[in-house]
Each structure stands twice: as structure tokens, then as C-alpha cells.
Tab-separated table of C-alpha atoms in Angstrom:
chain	number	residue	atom	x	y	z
S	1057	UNK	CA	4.716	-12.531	-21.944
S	1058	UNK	CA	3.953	-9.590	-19.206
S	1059	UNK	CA	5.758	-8.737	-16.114
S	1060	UNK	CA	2.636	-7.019	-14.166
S	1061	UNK	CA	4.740	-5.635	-10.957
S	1062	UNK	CA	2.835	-3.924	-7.843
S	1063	UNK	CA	5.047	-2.593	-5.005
S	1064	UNK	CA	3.860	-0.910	-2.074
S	1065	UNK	CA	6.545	0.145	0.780
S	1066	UNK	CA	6.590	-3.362	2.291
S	1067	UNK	CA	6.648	-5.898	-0.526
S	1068	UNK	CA	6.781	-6.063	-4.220
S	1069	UNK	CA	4.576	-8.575	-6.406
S	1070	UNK	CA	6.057	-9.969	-9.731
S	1071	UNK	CA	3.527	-11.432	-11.648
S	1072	UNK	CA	4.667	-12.532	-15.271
S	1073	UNK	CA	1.747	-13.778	-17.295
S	1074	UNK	CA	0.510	-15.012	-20.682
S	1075	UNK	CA	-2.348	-13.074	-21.210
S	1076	UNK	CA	-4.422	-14.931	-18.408
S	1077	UNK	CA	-2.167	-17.270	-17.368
S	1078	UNK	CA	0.416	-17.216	-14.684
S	1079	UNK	CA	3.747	-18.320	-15.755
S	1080	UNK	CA	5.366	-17.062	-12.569
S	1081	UNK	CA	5.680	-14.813	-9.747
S	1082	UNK	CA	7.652	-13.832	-7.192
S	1083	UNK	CA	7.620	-11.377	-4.306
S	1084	UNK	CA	10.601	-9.013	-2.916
S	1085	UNK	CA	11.310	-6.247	-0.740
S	1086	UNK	CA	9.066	-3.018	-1.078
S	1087	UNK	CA	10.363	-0.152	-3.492
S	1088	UNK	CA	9.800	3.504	-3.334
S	1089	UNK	CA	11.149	6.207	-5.174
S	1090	UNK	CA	10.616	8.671	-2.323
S	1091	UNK	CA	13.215	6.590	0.096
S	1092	UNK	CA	15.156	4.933	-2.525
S	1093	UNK	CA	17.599	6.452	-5.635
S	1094	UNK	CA	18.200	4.574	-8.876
S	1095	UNK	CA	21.107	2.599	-7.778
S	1096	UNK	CA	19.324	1.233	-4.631
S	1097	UNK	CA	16.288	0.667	-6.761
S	1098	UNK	CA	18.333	-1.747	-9.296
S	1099	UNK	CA	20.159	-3.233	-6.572
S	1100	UNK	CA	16.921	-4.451	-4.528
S	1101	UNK	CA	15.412	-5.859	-8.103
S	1102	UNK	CA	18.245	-8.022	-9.085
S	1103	UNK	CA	19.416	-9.304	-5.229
S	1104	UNK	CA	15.384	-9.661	-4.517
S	1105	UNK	CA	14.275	-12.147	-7.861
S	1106	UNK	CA	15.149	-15.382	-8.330
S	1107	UNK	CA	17.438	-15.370	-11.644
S	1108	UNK	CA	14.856	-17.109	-14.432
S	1109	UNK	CA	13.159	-13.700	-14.310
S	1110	UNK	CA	15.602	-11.962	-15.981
S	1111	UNK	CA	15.752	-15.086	-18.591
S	1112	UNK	CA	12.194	-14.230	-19.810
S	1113	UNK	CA	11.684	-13.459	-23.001
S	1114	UNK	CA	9.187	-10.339	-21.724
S	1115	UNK	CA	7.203	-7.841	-24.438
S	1116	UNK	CA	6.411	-5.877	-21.577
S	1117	UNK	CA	6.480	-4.585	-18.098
S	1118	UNK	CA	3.495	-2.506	-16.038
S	1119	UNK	CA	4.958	-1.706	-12.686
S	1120	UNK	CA	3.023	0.007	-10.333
S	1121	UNK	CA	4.280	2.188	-7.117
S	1122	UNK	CA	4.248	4.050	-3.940
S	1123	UNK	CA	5.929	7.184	-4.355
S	1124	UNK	CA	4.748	6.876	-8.341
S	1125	UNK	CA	2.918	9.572	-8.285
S	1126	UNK	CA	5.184	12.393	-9.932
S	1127	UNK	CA	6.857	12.069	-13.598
S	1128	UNK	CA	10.262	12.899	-11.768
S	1129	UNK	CA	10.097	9.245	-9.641
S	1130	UNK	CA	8.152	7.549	-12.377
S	1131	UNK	CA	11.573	7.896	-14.635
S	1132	UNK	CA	13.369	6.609	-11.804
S	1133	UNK	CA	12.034	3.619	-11.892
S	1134	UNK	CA	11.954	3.228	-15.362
S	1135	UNK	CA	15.181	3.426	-16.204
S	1136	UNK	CA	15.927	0.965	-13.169
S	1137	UNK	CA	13.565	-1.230	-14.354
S	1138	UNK	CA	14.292	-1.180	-18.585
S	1139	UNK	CA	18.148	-1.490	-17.301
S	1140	UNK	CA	17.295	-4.492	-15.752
S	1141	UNK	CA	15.264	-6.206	-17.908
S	1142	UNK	CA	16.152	-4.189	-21.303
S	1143	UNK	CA	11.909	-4.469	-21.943
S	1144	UNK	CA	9.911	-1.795	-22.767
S	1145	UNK	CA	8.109	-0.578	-19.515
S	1146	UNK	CA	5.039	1.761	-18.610
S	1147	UNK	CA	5.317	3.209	-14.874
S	1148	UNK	CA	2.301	3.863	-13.105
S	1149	UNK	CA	0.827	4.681	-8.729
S	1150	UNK	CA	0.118	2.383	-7.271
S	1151	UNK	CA	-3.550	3.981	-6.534
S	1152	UNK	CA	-4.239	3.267	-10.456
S	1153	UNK	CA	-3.288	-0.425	-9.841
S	1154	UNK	CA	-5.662	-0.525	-6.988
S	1155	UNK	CA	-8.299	0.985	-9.361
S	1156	UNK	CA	-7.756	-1.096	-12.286
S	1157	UNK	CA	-7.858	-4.018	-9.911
S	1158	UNK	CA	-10.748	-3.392	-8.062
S	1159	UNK	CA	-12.807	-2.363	-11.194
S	1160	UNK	CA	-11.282	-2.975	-13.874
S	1161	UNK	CA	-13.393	-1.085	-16.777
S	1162	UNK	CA	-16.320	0.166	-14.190
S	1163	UNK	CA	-16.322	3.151	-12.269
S	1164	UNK	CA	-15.802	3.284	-8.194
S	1165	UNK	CA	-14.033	4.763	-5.303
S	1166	UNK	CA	-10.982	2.877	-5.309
S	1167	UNK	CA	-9.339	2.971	-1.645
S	1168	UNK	CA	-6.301	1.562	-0.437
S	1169	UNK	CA	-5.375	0.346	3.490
S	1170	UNK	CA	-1.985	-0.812	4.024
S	1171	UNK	CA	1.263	0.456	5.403
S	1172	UNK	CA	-0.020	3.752	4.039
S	1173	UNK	CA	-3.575	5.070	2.615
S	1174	UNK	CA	-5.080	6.493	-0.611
S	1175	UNK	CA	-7.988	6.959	-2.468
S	1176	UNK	CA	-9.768	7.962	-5.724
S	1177	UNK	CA	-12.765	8.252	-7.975
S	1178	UNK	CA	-11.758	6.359	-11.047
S	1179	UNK	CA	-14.275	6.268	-14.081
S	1180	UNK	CA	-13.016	2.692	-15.566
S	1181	UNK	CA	-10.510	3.987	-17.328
S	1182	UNK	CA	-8.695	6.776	-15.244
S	1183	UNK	CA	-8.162	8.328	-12.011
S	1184	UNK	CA	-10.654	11.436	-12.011
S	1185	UNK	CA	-10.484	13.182	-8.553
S	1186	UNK	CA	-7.527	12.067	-6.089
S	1187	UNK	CA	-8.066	13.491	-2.070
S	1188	UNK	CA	-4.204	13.821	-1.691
S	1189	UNK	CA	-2.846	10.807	0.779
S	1190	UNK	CA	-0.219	13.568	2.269
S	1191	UNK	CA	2.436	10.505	3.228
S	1192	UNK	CA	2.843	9.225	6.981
S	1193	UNK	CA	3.240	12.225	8.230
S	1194	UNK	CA	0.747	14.733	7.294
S	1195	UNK	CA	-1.816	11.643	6.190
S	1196	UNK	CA	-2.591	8.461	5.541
S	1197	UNK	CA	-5.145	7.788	8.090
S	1198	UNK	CA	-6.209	4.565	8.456
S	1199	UNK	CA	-3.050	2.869	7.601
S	1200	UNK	CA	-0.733	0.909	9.329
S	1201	UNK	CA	1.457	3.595	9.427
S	1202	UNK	CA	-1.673	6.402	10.875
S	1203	UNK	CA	-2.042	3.439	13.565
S	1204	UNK	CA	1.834	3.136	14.648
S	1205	UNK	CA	1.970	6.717	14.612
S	1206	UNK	CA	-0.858	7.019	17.306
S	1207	UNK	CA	-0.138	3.906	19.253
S	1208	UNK	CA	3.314	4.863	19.875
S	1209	UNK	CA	2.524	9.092	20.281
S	1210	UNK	CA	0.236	7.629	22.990
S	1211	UNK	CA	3.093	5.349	24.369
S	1212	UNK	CA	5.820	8.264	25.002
S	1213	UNK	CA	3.108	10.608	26.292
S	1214	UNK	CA	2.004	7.797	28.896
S	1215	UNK	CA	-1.532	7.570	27.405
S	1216	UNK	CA	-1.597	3.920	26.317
S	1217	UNK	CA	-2.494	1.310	29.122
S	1218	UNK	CA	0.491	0.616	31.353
S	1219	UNK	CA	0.538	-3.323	30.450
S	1220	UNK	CA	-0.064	-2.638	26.951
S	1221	UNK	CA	2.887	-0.609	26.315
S	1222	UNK	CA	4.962	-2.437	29.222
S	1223	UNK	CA	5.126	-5.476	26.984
S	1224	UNK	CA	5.369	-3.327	23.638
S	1225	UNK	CA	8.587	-2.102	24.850
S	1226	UNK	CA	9.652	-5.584	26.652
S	1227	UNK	CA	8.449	-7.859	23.465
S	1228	UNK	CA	10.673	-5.440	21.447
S	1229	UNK	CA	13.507	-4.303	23.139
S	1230	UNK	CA	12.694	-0.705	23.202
S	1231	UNK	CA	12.703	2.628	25.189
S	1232	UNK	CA	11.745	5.813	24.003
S	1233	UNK	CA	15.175	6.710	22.540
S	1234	UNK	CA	15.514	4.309	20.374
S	1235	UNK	CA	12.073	4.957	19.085
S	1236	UNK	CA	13.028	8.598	18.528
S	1237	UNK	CA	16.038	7.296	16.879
S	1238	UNK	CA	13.731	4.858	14.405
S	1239	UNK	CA	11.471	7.654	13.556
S	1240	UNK	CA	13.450	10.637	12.913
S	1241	UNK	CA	17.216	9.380	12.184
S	1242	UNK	CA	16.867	6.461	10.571
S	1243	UNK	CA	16.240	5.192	7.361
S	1244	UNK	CA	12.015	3.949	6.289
S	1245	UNK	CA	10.424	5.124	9.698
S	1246	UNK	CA	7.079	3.762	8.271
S	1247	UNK	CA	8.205	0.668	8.399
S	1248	UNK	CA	8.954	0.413	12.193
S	1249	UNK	CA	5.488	2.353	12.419
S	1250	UNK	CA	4.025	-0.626	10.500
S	1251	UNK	CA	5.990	-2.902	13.429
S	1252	UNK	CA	4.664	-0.697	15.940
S	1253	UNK	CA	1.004	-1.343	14.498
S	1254	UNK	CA	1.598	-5.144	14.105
S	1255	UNK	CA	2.500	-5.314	17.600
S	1256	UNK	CA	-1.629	-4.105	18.377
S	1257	UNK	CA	-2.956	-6.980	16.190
S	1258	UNK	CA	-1.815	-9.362	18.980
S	1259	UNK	CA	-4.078	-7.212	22.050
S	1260	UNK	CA	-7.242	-6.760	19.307
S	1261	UNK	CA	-9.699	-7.867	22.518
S	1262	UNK	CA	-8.387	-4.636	24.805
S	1263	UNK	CA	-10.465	-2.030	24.896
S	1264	UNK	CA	-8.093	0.742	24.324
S	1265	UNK	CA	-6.471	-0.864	21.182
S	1266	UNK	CA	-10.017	-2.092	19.627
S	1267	UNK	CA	-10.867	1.506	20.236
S	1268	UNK	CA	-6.960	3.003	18.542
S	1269	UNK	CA	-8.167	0.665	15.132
S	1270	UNK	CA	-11.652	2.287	15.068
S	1271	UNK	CA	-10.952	5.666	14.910
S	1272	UNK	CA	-7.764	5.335	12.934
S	1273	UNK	CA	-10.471	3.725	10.052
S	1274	UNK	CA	-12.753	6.202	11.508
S	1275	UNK	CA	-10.353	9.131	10.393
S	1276	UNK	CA	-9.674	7.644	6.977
S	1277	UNK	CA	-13.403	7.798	6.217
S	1278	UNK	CA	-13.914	11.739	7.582
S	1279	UNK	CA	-10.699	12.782	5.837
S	1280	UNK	CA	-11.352	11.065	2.537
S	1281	UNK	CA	-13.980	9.080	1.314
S	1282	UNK	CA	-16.373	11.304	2.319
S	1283	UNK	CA	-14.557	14.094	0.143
S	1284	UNK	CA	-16.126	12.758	-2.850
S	1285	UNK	CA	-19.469	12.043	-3.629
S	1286	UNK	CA	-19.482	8.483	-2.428
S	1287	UNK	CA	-23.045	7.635	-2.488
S	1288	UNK	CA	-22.913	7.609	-6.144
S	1289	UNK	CA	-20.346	5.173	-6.316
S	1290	UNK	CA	-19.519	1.433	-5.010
S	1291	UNK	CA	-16.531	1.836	-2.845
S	1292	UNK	CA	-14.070	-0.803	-2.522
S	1293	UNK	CA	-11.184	-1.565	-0.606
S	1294	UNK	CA	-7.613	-2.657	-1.166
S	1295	UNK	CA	-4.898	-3.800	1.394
S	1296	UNK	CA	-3.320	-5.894	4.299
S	1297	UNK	CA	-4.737	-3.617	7.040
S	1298	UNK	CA	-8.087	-3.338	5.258
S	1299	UNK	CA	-8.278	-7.103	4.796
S	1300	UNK	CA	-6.916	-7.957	8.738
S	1301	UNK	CA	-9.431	-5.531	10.208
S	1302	UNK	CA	-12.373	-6.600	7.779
S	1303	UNK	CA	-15.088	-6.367	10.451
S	1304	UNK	CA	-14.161	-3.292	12.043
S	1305	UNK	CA	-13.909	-1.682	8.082
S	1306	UNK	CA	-17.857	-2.511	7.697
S	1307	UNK	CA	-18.453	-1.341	10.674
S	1308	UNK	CA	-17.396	2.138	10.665
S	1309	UNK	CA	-18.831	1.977	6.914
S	1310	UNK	CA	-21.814	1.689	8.482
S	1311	UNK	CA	-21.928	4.843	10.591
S	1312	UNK	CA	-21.797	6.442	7.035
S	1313	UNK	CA	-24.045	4.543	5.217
S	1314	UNK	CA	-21.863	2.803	3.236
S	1315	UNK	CA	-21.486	-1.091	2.222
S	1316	UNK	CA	-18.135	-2.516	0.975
S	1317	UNK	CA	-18.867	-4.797	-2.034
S	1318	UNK	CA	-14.809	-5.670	-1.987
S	1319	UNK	CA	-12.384	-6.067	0.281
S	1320	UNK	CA	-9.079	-7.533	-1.213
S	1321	UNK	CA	-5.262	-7.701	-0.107
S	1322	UNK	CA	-4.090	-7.336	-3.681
S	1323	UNK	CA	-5.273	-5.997	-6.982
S	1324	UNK	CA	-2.990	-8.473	-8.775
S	1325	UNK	CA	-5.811	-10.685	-10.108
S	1326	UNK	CA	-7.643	-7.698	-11.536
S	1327	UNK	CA	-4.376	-6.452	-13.160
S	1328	UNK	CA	-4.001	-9.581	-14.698
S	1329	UNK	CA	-7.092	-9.200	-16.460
S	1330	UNK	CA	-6.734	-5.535	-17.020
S	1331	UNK	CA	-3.992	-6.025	-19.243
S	1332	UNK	CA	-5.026	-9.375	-20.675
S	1333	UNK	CA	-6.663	-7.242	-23.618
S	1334	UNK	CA	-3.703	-4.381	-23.716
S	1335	UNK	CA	-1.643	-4.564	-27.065
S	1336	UNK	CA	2.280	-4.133	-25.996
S	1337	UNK	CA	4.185	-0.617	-26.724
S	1338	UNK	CA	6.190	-0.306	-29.013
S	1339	UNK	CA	10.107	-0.270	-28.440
């Protein structure tokens, strides 16, 4: 058996399977190396699964990551992870999952939309040219976390509509200093940018918030896909925002000439049969 893991900063998919076949899964708190040392790593693995998982008689693990990017945070979680579960383990972006997912063994522009944003050319076996994502604060457009960032800029500088961010800040007892305080004090600000984004899903049919989503996209498109040569390729997409804002997605794909084949939440099912045909490492 395989535990195939994918974690972005929100949640964490445990997938343990027999080379096609599900034998269970589970899903837990987001993990990132970036926001999160070693102990804090092991300590949201073995309070987030459900005990059987550690039971498993597992040849090996493929976890995927945000914040996997770098050798330095790739050893972090590995060791967290083999002193878990004592299995040999292989630690790897989470942009590679979302390649190997979306394409498995072909060649594509591999893009991810969710609480952040990333893309790549990947030639069906590895990642070949990588626009740099540049994190929540100097990047990820077209993510949640581009979107909360904007929304809320626009809310302390009294651009947003009046009634739009009258009831953000009513609906979740806010004011502007304890948004301060959630961005630059405490702990995961991209998550309460990802709140701050959710909040615009509800107010999709006002003008100024159909508009926010658009260019957000809009951005992601300008600042990356069009940084390779993405004519050449299919481009496909992977993610919670990309996959609640399908429409819009084709849309601006449009103004560039583009057509999505693929537009998925997860690449979990095309991990699955990624490493169907993958012998196990060695010990």
C-alpha cells in the first residue's frame, strides 16, 4: 500500500491506495513548511488522522506541499512524516502534484488556483520552466489569497461599495484594527485573506465584486501564463477558486485565446494513477 498525501495551506488529502484502489482517505488541516517547524508539523499529522492510518502496513509515502519547494523544507517534512509513520517517503511541491495530476505522462501548462497560485510547463515527466508564484505577498494573483488582499486593501482605503463592506465588517465582527492585527501580527494571514475572499462568493451578482474576481484571474493570466509559450501547450487548471469561478476562468481565457480542456479541484485522482506504475524506494 501507498499513502499519496497533497496539502495545500488549507487542507491536507490522505489518500492510501492499492495500486488503483482506494483503501482509505482522510483529510486534515493544511501544512506548510514556510509557517510551520517540525514539531508543529508532527503534531497536526497525528491530532489531524484518524488512528488506523498509522496501523497501515504502508511501502510508501508521496507527499506533496506548499512551501515544498526548497530541499531545506522538503527535509522538514520528511523527517516529520518518516517519524510518524517510520515508511520510506519521497517529498515533493505541490505544483508537481498538480502536474502529474493534470497530465500525468503528457506535456502541459499545469496551473494552480486556490488559497494561493502557481504555474509551470511540465514535459510529462518534470517541471521544465516555473514563473516564480512569489507567495501572498509579492504574488499569487488569482488566488484566494490575491482576491482577499484586494478586497480588503479596497475596504480600509474606502474604495469598496459602502454596503458591501458595511456587512463584511458586520457579518464578521471586524474593524480595521483587527484586520491589521490578522494580517501583520498574527499567525497564517492567508488564511483570513482566504476568509476575506469567501466572504465575496456570497455578493458574486454586484458589479464591483464580479468585476474584483475578473481582474484578479485577469492578473494571473498577464503575470504568468502568458510567460511561457502557451499556445503550444494545453493549459489546465487546478483548485477550489479555479473550480468555484469556472465561468469567469473561460472567460478571461478567452480574451487570450486560450481554451481550458481541465478544470479540477484536486489532482488526487491523477496521482493515484501516476504512481499506480511507480516501483517503491528502497529503505
Amino acid at each position: 500500500m501507498k499513502l499519496i498525501v497533497k496539502s495545500g495551506s488549507s487542507k491536507t488529502e490522505w489518500t492510501i491506495v492499492e495500486g488503483r484502489h482506494l483503501i482509505d482517505s482522510a483529510i486534515s488541516e493544511g501544512i506548510n513548511p514556510f509557517f510551520q517547524n517540525r514539531r508543529d508539523i508532527s503534531r497536526s499529522i497525528r491530532l489531524g488522522l484518524p488512528a488506523g492510518f498509522f496501523k497501515k502496513k504502508l511501502e510508501q509515502i508521496y507527499f506533496y506541499g506548499a512551501g515544498c519547494s526548497s530541499e531545506e523544507k522538503k527535509n522538514v517534512l520528511q523527517a516529520s512524516l518518516i517519524a510518524q509513520f517510520h515508511t520510506p517517503t519521497e517529498v515533493e511541491s505541490d505544483l508537481l502534484a498538480a502536474a502529474r495530476g493534470l497530465f500525468i505522462d503528457r506535456s502541459g501548462i499545469a496551473c494552480i488556483l486556490g488559497t494561493g497560485s502557481n504555474s509551470c510547463l511540465y514535459d510529462g515527466e518534470k517541471i521544465v520552466t516555473n514563473v516564480k508564484a512569489a507567495g501572498y505577498i509579492l504574488g499569487d494573483e488569482g488566488s484566494f489569497a490575491a482576491l482577499g488582499k484586494s478586497f480588503l486593501s479596497d475596504v480600509l482605503k474606502e474604495i469598496a461599495p459602502g454596503e458591501i463592506a458595511d456587512r463584511f465588517y458586520r457579518e464578521n465582527r471586524l474593524d480595521s484594527h483587527i484586520i491589521m492585527e490578522n494580517i501583520y501580527d498574527l499567525p497564517f494571514p492567508h488564511r483570513f485573506l482566504m476568509k476575506a475572499a469567501d466572504f465575496l462568493d456570497g455578493h458574486i451578482t454586484n458589479d464591483y465584486v464580479h468585476t474584483l474576481i475578473t481582474q484578479n484571474i485577469r492578473n494571473f493570466f498577464i503575470r504568468n501564463v502568458c510567460r511561457y509559450e502557451y499556445k503550444k501547450y494545453p493549459i489546465r487548471f487546478v483548485g477550489k477558486m479555479a473550480v468555484r469561478y469556472a465561468d469567469i476562468l473561460k472567460n478571461v481565457a478567452r480574451e487570450f485565446d486560450i481554451t481550458i480542456d481541465r478544470i479540477q479541484e484536486s489532482p488526487m485522482k491523477g496521482l493515484i494513477e501516476y504512481h499506480a506504475g511507480k516501483t517503491v524506494l528502497p529503505l
